[in-house]
Amino acid sequence: MNVVIIGCGVIGAAIAYELSQVKGLKITVCDRQPPAQASTGAALGVLMGAISQKIKGKAWQMRHTSIQRYEILIPELEALTGRKIPFNRQGILSLCLEEENLAAWEKLVEIRHSQGWHLEIWNTAKLQNICPQVNHEEITGAVYSPQDRQLDPVALTLALVEAAQQNGVTFKFGVAVLDAQTSPPESSPQFCKQLETTEGKIAADWFVIAAGLGSTPLTAKLNQMVDIRPVLGQALQMRVGHPLGNPDFQPAITGNDVHIVPVGGGDYWVGATVEFPRNGNESSPLRIFPPLKELTNPESEIPPNQELLESVRKQAIAFCPELATATILRTWSGLRPRPEGRPAPVIGKLPGFSNVLLATGHYRNGVLLAPATAYAIREMIISQGLGNGEWGVGE
């Protein structure tokens, strides 16, 4: 059975690796860019599971599944590929500011305990003792999540690609989809027969669209457009030259939607901004978006706002004053795919089609939800395939 995956960010790569362990599948991955570009290349890889406010339903279940899977997946990929994937197992520390509701955190601690997860509430004395680098008069304490993680999204994606290749997956980079050939419009549901690409025609039994922002023009070719809009995020890498606080305890620190992420060698990633197209913002009902036809090149629609990046840097310094002495090594930005008018992510069959699956629109949680997304796509394909008795699942 042939499966074609369009898109090789962390989502497409995770799906390819997961499916590569199923017997009887021939898998091809296409992307117009090299792997781990676009939003994956810009992500900070902070995996906020237990410390997130999602407590039930699919939103929590996907986080739960992914965090657990990463504990096994990272050593598995390192053993298969010989690659080192930076993976911070020292948890996430969420700083509590004066206006935050401590009772809500206490309730979350109880809920997580009942779900088999551990969270700790630290007062200011404990915070100062364990993380002396944090020093801000408005901080009233912190919530520590020892089971949440942070990883390098690019290193992860490249390892997923290499491991999938070892399992027989074919990757075609620099290949763009030009058009799609489908069954007649009157047939219900429709069936996508093949894609026309810059490297010729590709036929398959299943097509998985995991192309982030590229999913919008792709689904438009199938006359079932999924509206995904770009939201720009900027980050920076700062060099202090030595670890902040206790060198043996370096969790990712987050507060006021700013992340301070240790990446070794006295370097820290700091981010990220949230920048909407033109003068729109998330809460405004008057968002002004570019016409959809212009979204094929959304980079031109959101020039990075240097003032916003500077405000993120200043917030990080307010939390950890020693960052004021740091050197900025580099800054970068990327576009996150945010579904318009519906929750993120978009996972499931493309409406009207029997063999086109969507795994896209993860907005700010692509790295976090990649393993759970890969599981979901695998189950959709397996359930249909096994029903026909055509092939079985590998070990």
Short mmCIF file of C-alpha atoms in Angstrom, two decimals:
data_model
loop_
_atom_site.label_atom_id
_atom_site.label_comp_id
_atom_site.label_asym_id
_atom_site.label_seq_id
_atom_site.Cartn_x
_atom_site.Cartn_y
_atom_site.Cartn_z
CA MET A 1 0.00 0.00 0.00
CA ASN A 2 1.46 3.36 -1.08
CA VAL A 3 1.40 6.34 1.28
CA VAL A 4 2.57 9.80 0.24
CA ILE A 5 3.28 12.40 2.95
CA ILE A 6 3.49 16.03 1.83
CA GLY A 7 5.63 18.10 4.19
CA CYS A 8 8.78 17.22 6.14
CA GLY A 9 8.73 19.39 9.19
CA VAL A 10 8.60 17.64 12.55
CA ILE A 11 5.01 16.46 11.89
CA GLY A 12 5.68 14.89 8.48
CA ALA A 13 8.92 13.32 9.71
CA ALA A 14 7.24 11.86 12.81
CA ILE A 15 4.44 10.38 10.69
CA ALA A 16 6.97 8.91 8.24
CA TYR A 17 8.94 7.24 11.06
CA GLU A 18 5.81 5.93 12.78
CA LEU A 19 4.39 4.49 9.53
CA SER A 20 7.79 3.01 8.60
CA GLN A 21 7.30 0.51 11.43
CA VAL A 22 4.09 -0.84 9.85
CA LYS A 23 4.58 -3.82 7.55
CA GLY A 24 3.26 -3.59 4.00
CA LEU A 25 3.51 0.16 3.51
CA LYS A 26 5.57 1.90 0.85
CA ILE A 27 6.09 5.46 2.04
CA THR A 28 7.24 8.54 0.13
CA VAL A 29 7.75 11.98 1.68
CA CYS A 30 7.82 15.11 -0.51
CA ASP A 31 8.78 18.63 0.47
CA ARG A 32 9.70 21.67 -1.59
CA GLN A 33 12.37 22.51 1.01
CA PRO A 34 14.96 20.47 2.93
CA PRO A 35 13.69 18.89 6.20
CA ALA A 36 13.07 20.89 9.39
CA GLN A 37 12.56 24.25 7.71
CA ALA A 38 9.63 26.67 8.24
CA SER A 39 8.01 26.53 11.71
CA THR A 40 10.03 23.48 12.86
CA GLY A 41 13.31 25.31 12.25
CA ALA A 42 12.15 28.23 14.38
CA ALA A 43 10.59 26.34 17.31
CA LEU A 44 12.09 26.30 20.82
CA GLY A 45 11.01 22.72 21.51
CA VAL A 46 9.45 23.42 24.92
CA LEU A 47 7.12 20.48 25.64
CA MET A 48 4.47 21.86 27.99
CA GLY A 49 2.39 18.85 28.91
CA ALA A 50 1.63 18.47 32.60
CA ILE A 51 2.15 22.18 33.18
CA SER A 52 -0.37 23.16 30.49
CA GLN A 53 -3.89 24.19 31.50
CA LYS A 54 -5.42 21.50 29.25
CA ILE A 55 -6.93 18.93 31.63
CA LYS A 56 -9.32 16.76 29.61
CA GLY A 57 -10.43 15.68 26.16
CA LYS A 58 -8.29 15.34 23.07
CA ALA A 59 -6.16 18.41 23.89
CA TRP A 60 -4.88 16.79 27.11
CA GLN A 61 -4.77 13.24 25.73
CA MET A 62 -2.48 14.24 22.86
CA ARG A 63 -0.09 16.03 25.23
CA HIS A 64 -0.09 13.05 27.60
CA THR A 65 0.61 10.61 24.74
CA SER A 66 3.40 12.72 23.26
CA ILE A 67 5.29 13.40 26.51
CA GLN A 68 5.26 9.69 27.33
CA ARG A 69 6.33 8.70 23.81
CA TYR A 70 9.28 11.12 23.81
CA GLU A 71 10.84 9.32 26.80
CA ILE A 72 11.23 6.23 24.62
CA LEU A 73 11.49 7.88 21.20
CA ILE A 74 14.59 10.01 21.86
CA PRO A 75 16.88 7.13 23.01
CA GLU A 76 15.36 4.93 20.28
CA LEU A 77 16.28 7.42 17.55
CA GLU A 78 19.74 8.07 19.02
CA ALA A 79 20.47 4.32 19.03
CA LEU A 80 19.22 3.89 15.45
CA THR A 81 21.00 6.87 13.92
CA GLY A 82 24.00 7.57 16.14
CA ARG A 83 22.80 11.20 16.28
CA LYS A 84 22.67 13.15 19.54
CA ILE A 85 19.32 14.82 20.13
CA PRO A 86 19.59 17.48 22.86
CA PHE A 87 16.83 16.54 25.32
CA ASN A 88 16.47 18.42 28.60
CA ARG A 89 15.01 16.08 31.23
CA GLN A 90 15.19 18.66 34.03
CA GLY A 91 11.62 19.82 33.62
CA ILE A 92 9.87 23.15 33.15
CA LEU A 93 9.60 25.91 35.74
CA SER A 94 6.63 28.28 35.30
CA LEU A 95 7.03 31.56 37.15
CA CYS A 96 3.97 32.91 38.95
CA LEU A 97 3.39 36.65 38.81
CA GLU A 98 1.38 38.72 41.28
CA GLU A 99 -1.78 38.76 39.19
CA GLU A 100 -1.84 34.99 38.74
CA ASN A 101 -4.35 32.87 40.65
CA LEU A 102 -2.57 30.47 43.01
CA ALA A 103 -5.80 28.57 43.68
CA ALA A 104 -6.01 27.62 39.99
CA TRP A 105 -2.47 26.18 40.15
CA GLU A 106 -3.31 24.26 43.34
CA LYS A 107 -6.31 22.74 41.59
CA LEU A 108 -4.14 21.78 38.60
CA VAL A 109 -1.66 20.08 40.96
CA GLU A 110 -4.53 17.97 42.35
CA ILE A 111 -5.85 17.11 38.88
CA ARG A 112 -2.41 16.09 37.62
CA HIS A 113 -1.86 13.95 40.72
CA SER A 114 -5.11 12.10 40.00
CA GLN A 115 -3.89 11.58 36.41
CA GLY A 116 -0.56 10.15 37.58
CA TRP A 117 1.53 13.28 36.96
CA HIS A 118 3.55 15.37 39.38
CA LEU A 119 3.60 19.15 39.82
CA GLU A 120 5.11 21.18 42.67
CA ILE A 121 4.25 24.68 43.88
CA TRP A 122 7.32 26.55 45.12
CA ASN A 123 7.21 29.64 47.32
CA THR A 124 9.69 32.47 46.77
CA ALA A 125 12.17 31.10 49.34
CA LYS A 126 12.32 27.70 47.64
CA LEU A 127 12.56 29.33 44.20
CA GLN A 128 15.44 31.53 45.36
CA ASN A 129 17.23 28.56 46.91
CA ILE A 130 16.93 26.24 43.89
CA CYS A 131 17.04 28.78 41.03
CA PRO A 132 18.93 31.82 42.34
CA GLN A 133 19.18 33.22 38.79
CA VAL A 134 15.47 34.12 38.98
CA ASN A 135 15.10 37.47 40.72
CA HIS A 136 12.09 39.70 40.08
CA GLU A 137 10.02 41.52 42.68
CA GLU A 138 6.67 40.62 41.09
CA ILE A 139 7.31 36.86 41.14
CA THR A 140 5.29 35.28 43.95
CA GLY A 141 6.49 31.70 43.44
CA ALA A 142 6.65 29.08 40.74
CA VAL A 143 5.17 25.80 39.55
CA TYR A 144 7.68 23.08 38.74
CA SER A 145 6.86 20.26 36.34
CA PRO A 146 9.62 17.60 36.55
CA GLN A 147 8.08 15.36 33.85
CA ASP A 148 7.84 17.98 31.09
CA ARG A 149 10.73 18.34 28.66
CA GLN A 150 12.54 20.47 26.08
CA LEU A 151 14.34 19.26 22.98
CA ASP A 152 16.05 20.51 19.81
CA PRO A 153 13.38 20.36 17.07
CA VAL A 154 15.84 20.36 14.14
CA ALA A 155 18.00 17.58 15.62
CA LEU A 156 14.83 15.56 16.33
CA THR A 157 13.46 16.00 12.79
CA LEU A 158 16.75 15.05 11.10
CA ALA A 159 16.96 11.93 13.28
CA LEU A 160 13.35 11.00 12.40
CA VAL A 161 14.19 11.36 8.70
CA GLU A 162 17.33 9.25 8.96
CA ALA A 163 15.59 6.52 11.01
CA ALA A 164 12.68 6.44 8.54
CA GLN A 165 15.15 6.17 5.65
CA GLN A 166 16.75 3.19 7.37
CA ASN A 167 13.27 1.63 7.46
CA GLY A 168 12.82 2.10 3.72
CA VAL A 169 11.03 5.46 3.46
CA THR A 170 11.83 7.50 0.32
CA PHE A 171 12.35 11.24 0.78
CA LYS A 172 12.13 13.70 -2.12
CA PHE A 173 13.27 17.22 -1.28
CA GLY A 174 13.01 20.20 -3.61
CA VAL A 175 9.77 18.76 -5.01
CA ALA A 176 6.65 20.93 -5.20
CA VAL A 177 3.08 19.79 -5.78
CA LEU A 178 1.60 21.41 -8.89
CA ASP A 179 -1.82 19.79 -9.15
CA ALA A 180 -3.97 16.87 -8.04
CA GLN A 181 -5.94 14.35 -10.07
CA THR A 182 -9.12 13.16 -8.39
CA SER A 183 -12.12 10.97 -9.10
CA PRO A 184 -15.13 12.75 -10.71
CA PRO A 185 -16.71 15.44 -8.49
CA GLU A 186 -20.04 13.60 -8.48
CA SER A 187 -18.49 10.52 -6.82
CA SER A 188 -18.94 10.50 -3.07
CA PRO A 189 -16.62 10.42 -1.32
CA GLN A 190 -14.00 11.55 -3.79
CA PHE A 191 -10.67 9.80 -4.22
CA CYS A 192 -7.32 11.46 -4.91
CA LYS A 193 -5.62 9.35 -7.59
CA GLN A 194 -2.29 11.10 -7.96
CA LEU A 195 -0.38 14.33 -7.50
CA GLU A 196 1.44 16.16 -10.26
CA THR A 197 4.77 17.41 -8.96
CA THR A 198 7.84 19.12 -10.33
CA GLU A 199 9.35 15.60 -10.48
CA GLY A 200 6.45 13.96 -12.29
CA LYS A 201 3.30 12.18 -11.16
CA ILE A 202 3.02 10.36 -7.82
CA ALA A 203 0.14 7.92 -7.28
CA ALA A 204 -0.81 6.54 -3.86
CA ASP A 205 -3.50 4.80 -1.83
CA TRP A 206 -3.22 7.43 0.90
CA PHE A 207 -2.09 11.07 0.86
CA VAL A 208 -1.18 12.76 4.14
CA ILE A 209 -1.02 16.56 4.08
CA ALA A 210 1.43 17.67 6.78
CA ALA A 211 2.62 20.84 5.06
CA GLY A 212 1.82 23.50 7.68
CA LEU A 213 1.08 26.73 5.85
CA GLY A 214 1.55 24.91 2.55
CA SER A 215 -1.57 22.89 3.38
CA THR A 216 -3.87 25.76 2.36
CA PRO A 217 -2.87 25.92 -1.33
CA LEU A 218 -2.68 22.09 -1.43
CA THR A 219 -6.23 21.62 -0.16
CA ALA A 220 -7.39 24.40 -2.50
CA LYS A 221 -6.23 22.22 -5.42
CA LEU A 222 -8.64 19.57 -4.10
CA ASN A 223 -11.46 22.15 -3.85
CA GLN A 224 -11.68 21.60 -0.08
CA MET A 225 -9.54 24.44 1.19
CA VAL A 226 -8.44 24.32 4.82
CA ASP A 227 -7.77 27.90 5.89
CA ILE A 228 -4.47 28.11 7.79
CA ARG A 229 -2.94 31.50 8.50
CA PRO A 230 0.63 32.49 9.41
CA VAL A 231 1.60 33.79 12.85
CA LEU A 232 5.22 34.89 13.04
CA GLY A 233 7.46 34.09 16.00
CA GLN A 234 10.93 35.50 16.69
CA ALA A 235 13.56 34.19 19.08
CA LEU A 236 17.20 34.81 19.94
CA GLN A 237 20.20 32.85 21.17
CA MET A 238 22.12 34.52 24.00
CA ARG A 239 25.51 33.59 25.38
CA VAL A 240 26.20 34.14 29.08
CA GLY A 241 29.31 31.95 28.95
CA HIS A 242 28.38 29.91 32.02
CA PRO A 243 25.17 28.31 33.36
CA LEU A 244 22.75 30.61 35.16
CA GLY A 245 22.20 29.59 38.79
CA ASN A 246 22.93 25.97 39.69
CA PRO A 247 24.88 24.34 36.82
CA ASP A 248 23.44 20.94 37.78
CA PHE A 249 19.83 22.10 37.58
CA GLN A 250 18.93 23.83 34.32
CA PRO A 251 15.19 23.55 33.61
CA ALA A 252 13.43 25.51 30.90
CA ILE A 253 11.96 28.61 32.56
CA THR A 254 8.75 30.21 31.38
CA GLY A 255 6.76 33.22 32.53
CA ASN A 256 4.42 35.72 30.91
CA ASP A 257 4.65 33.64 27.70
CA VAL A 258 8.44 34.12 27.50
CA HIS A 259 10.70 31.05 27.51
CA ILE A 260 14.31 30.93 28.72
CA VAL A 261 15.75 27.67 27.42
CA PRO A 262 19.24 26.38 28.37
CA VAL A 263 20.95 24.78 25.37
CA GLY A 264 24.38 24.05 26.89
CA GLY A 265 27.73 25.83 26.94
CA GLY A 266 26.26 28.81 28.78
CA ASP A 267 23.92 29.55 25.85
CA TYR A 268 20.18 30.20 26.14
CA TRP A 269 17.36 30.43 23.63
CA VAL A 270 14.87 33.18 24.45
CA GLY A 271 11.48 33.62 22.80
CA ALA A 272 9.11 33.86 21.30
CA THR A 273 7.02 36.70 19.93
CA VAL A 274 3.50 36.23 18.58
CA GLU A 275 2.99 38.40 15.50
CA PHE A 276 -0.13 38.34 13.34
CA PRO A 277 -0.44 39.39 9.67
CA ARG A 278 -0.45 43.14 9.14
CA ASN A 279 -2.19 44.86 12.03
CA GLY A 280 -4.26 41.92 13.26
CA ASN A 281 -3.97 40.33 16.68
CA GLU A 282 -5.41 37.24 18.29
CA SER A 283 -8.09 38.97 20.35
CA SER A 284 -9.19 41.57 17.84
CA PRO A 285 -12.34 40.86 15.82
CA LEU A 286 -11.00 43.31 13.23
CA ARG A 287 -8.02 41.29 12.07
CA ILE A 288 -6.95 42.26 8.58
CA PHE A 289 -5.61 39.33 6.60
CA PRO A 290 -4.08 39.30 3.14
CA PRO A 291 -6.13 37.73 0.35
CA LEU A 292 -5.78 33.94 0.36
CA LYS A 293 -4.03 33.94 -3.03
CA GLU A 294 -1.17 35.89 -1.43
CA LEU A 295 -0.65 33.27 1.28
CA THR A 296 1.46 31.12 -1.04
CA ASN A 297 4.34 33.33 0.10
CA PRO A 298 3.29 34.38 3.61
CA GLU A 299 6.83 35.37 4.63
CA SER A 300 6.30 38.66 2.81
CA GLU A 301 3.15 39.38 4.82
CA ILE A 302 4.65 39.61 8.32
CA PRO A 303 7.94 41.51 8.57
CA PRO A 304 9.55 40.70 11.95
CA ASN A 305 8.88 43.41 14.52
CA GLN A 306 12.18 44.25 16.21
CA GLU A 307 10.46 46.09 19.06
CA LEU A 308 8.52 42.96 20.00
CA LEU A 309 11.68 40.86 20.02
CA GLU A 310 13.38 43.46 22.21
CA SER A 311 10.41 43.36 24.63
CA VAL A 312 10.81 39.56 24.89
CA ARG A 313 14.53 40.00 25.61
CA LYS A 314 13.77 42.62 28.29
CA GLN A 315 11.18 40.34 29.92
CA ALA A 316 13.75 37.53 30.05
CA ILE A 317 16.27 39.90 31.66
CA ALA A 318 13.61 41.02 34.18
CA PHE A 319 13.19 37.37 35.24
CA CYS A 320 16.92 36.51 35.13
CA PRO A 321 18.90 39.77 35.51
CA GLU A 322 22.22 38.11 34.63
CA LEU A 323 20.98 37.81 31.03
CA ALA A 324 21.63 41.57 30.74
CA THR A 325 25.34 40.73 30.36
CA ALA A 326 24.72 38.14 27.63
CA THR A 327 25.86 38.47 24.04
CA ILE A 328 23.26 37.97 21.33
CA LEU A 329 24.65 35.26 19.03
CA ARG A 330 21.78 35.17 16.55
CA THR A 331 18.13 35.96 16.05
CA TRP A 332 15.68 34.04 13.90
CA SER A 333 12.01 33.88 13.03
CA GLY A 334 9.48 31.44 11.60
CA LEU A 335 5.82 31.23 10.70
CA ARG A 336 3.47 29.08 12.74
CA PRO A 337 0.45 27.55 10.99
CA ARG A 338 -2.73 28.63 12.80
CA PRO A 339 -6.13 27.32 11.62
CA GLU A 340 -8.62 30.12 11.05
CA GLY A 341 -11.95 29.79 12.85
CA ARG A 342 -11.29 26.34 14.31
CA PRO A 343 -9.12 24.78 17.04
CA ALA A 344 -5.54 23.70 16.37
CA PRO A 345 -4.42 21.19 15.19
CA VAL A 346 -6.37 19.84 12.19
CA ILE A 347 -6.10 16.03 12.16
CA GLY A 348 -8.40 13.71 10.21
CA LYS A 349 -9.82 13.07 6.77
CA LEU A 350 -10.09 15.96 4.33
CA PRO A 351 -13.86 16.52 3.99
CA GLY A 352 -15.26 14.86 0.88
CA PHE A 353 -12.25 12.57 0.36
CA SER A 354 -11.78 8.95 1.35
CA ASN A 355 -7.98 8.80 1.09
CA VAL A 356 -6.63 12.26 1.98
CA LEU A 357 -5.63 12.80 5.61
CA LEU A 358 -4.79 16.12 7.28
CA ALA A 359 -2.09 16.49 9.94
CA THR A 360 -1.56 20.22 9.97
CA GLY A 361 -2.28 23.55 11.64
CA HIS A 362 -0.52 22.78 14.92
CA TYR A 363 0.11 26.49 15.57
CA ARG A 364 2.53 26.68 18.55
CA ASN A 365 2.44 23.00 19.51
CA GLY A 366 3.85 21.13 16.52
CA VAL A 367 6.90 19.72 18.29
CA LEU A 368 4.90 18.88 21.41
CA LEU A 369 2.12 17.06 19.53
CA ALA A 370 4.18 15.37 16.78
CA PRO A 371 4.26 11.85 18.34
CA ALA A 372 0.52 11.87 19.13
CA THR A 373 -0.26 13.15 15.63
CA ALA A 374 1.82 10.36 14.11
CA TYR A 375 -0.06 7.80 16.23
CA ALA A 376 -3.42 9.22 15.12
CA ILE A 377 -2.52 9.07 11.40
CA ARG A 378 -1.13 5.55 11.80
CA GLU A 379 -4.39 4.39 13.43
CA MET A 380 -6.50 5.92 10.66
CA ILE A 381 -4.52 4.08 7.98
CA ILE A 382 -4.23 0.80 9.91
CA SER A 383 -7.93 0.60 10.76
CA GLN A 384 -8.87 0.90 7.10
CA GLY A 385 -6.12 -1.42 5.88
CA LEU A 386 -6.69 -4.18 8.44
CA GLY A 387 -10.40 -4.10 7.70
CA ASN A 388 -9.56 -5.28 4.19
CA GLY A 389 -7.18 -7.95 5.54
CA GLU A 390 -4.48 -6.66 3.22
CA TRP A 391 -1.55 -6.19 5.53
CA GLY A 392 -0.53 -6.41 9.16
CA VAL A 393 1.21 -4.29 11.72
CA GLY A 394 4.93 -4.71 12.37
CA GLU A 395 6.35 -5.41 15.81
#
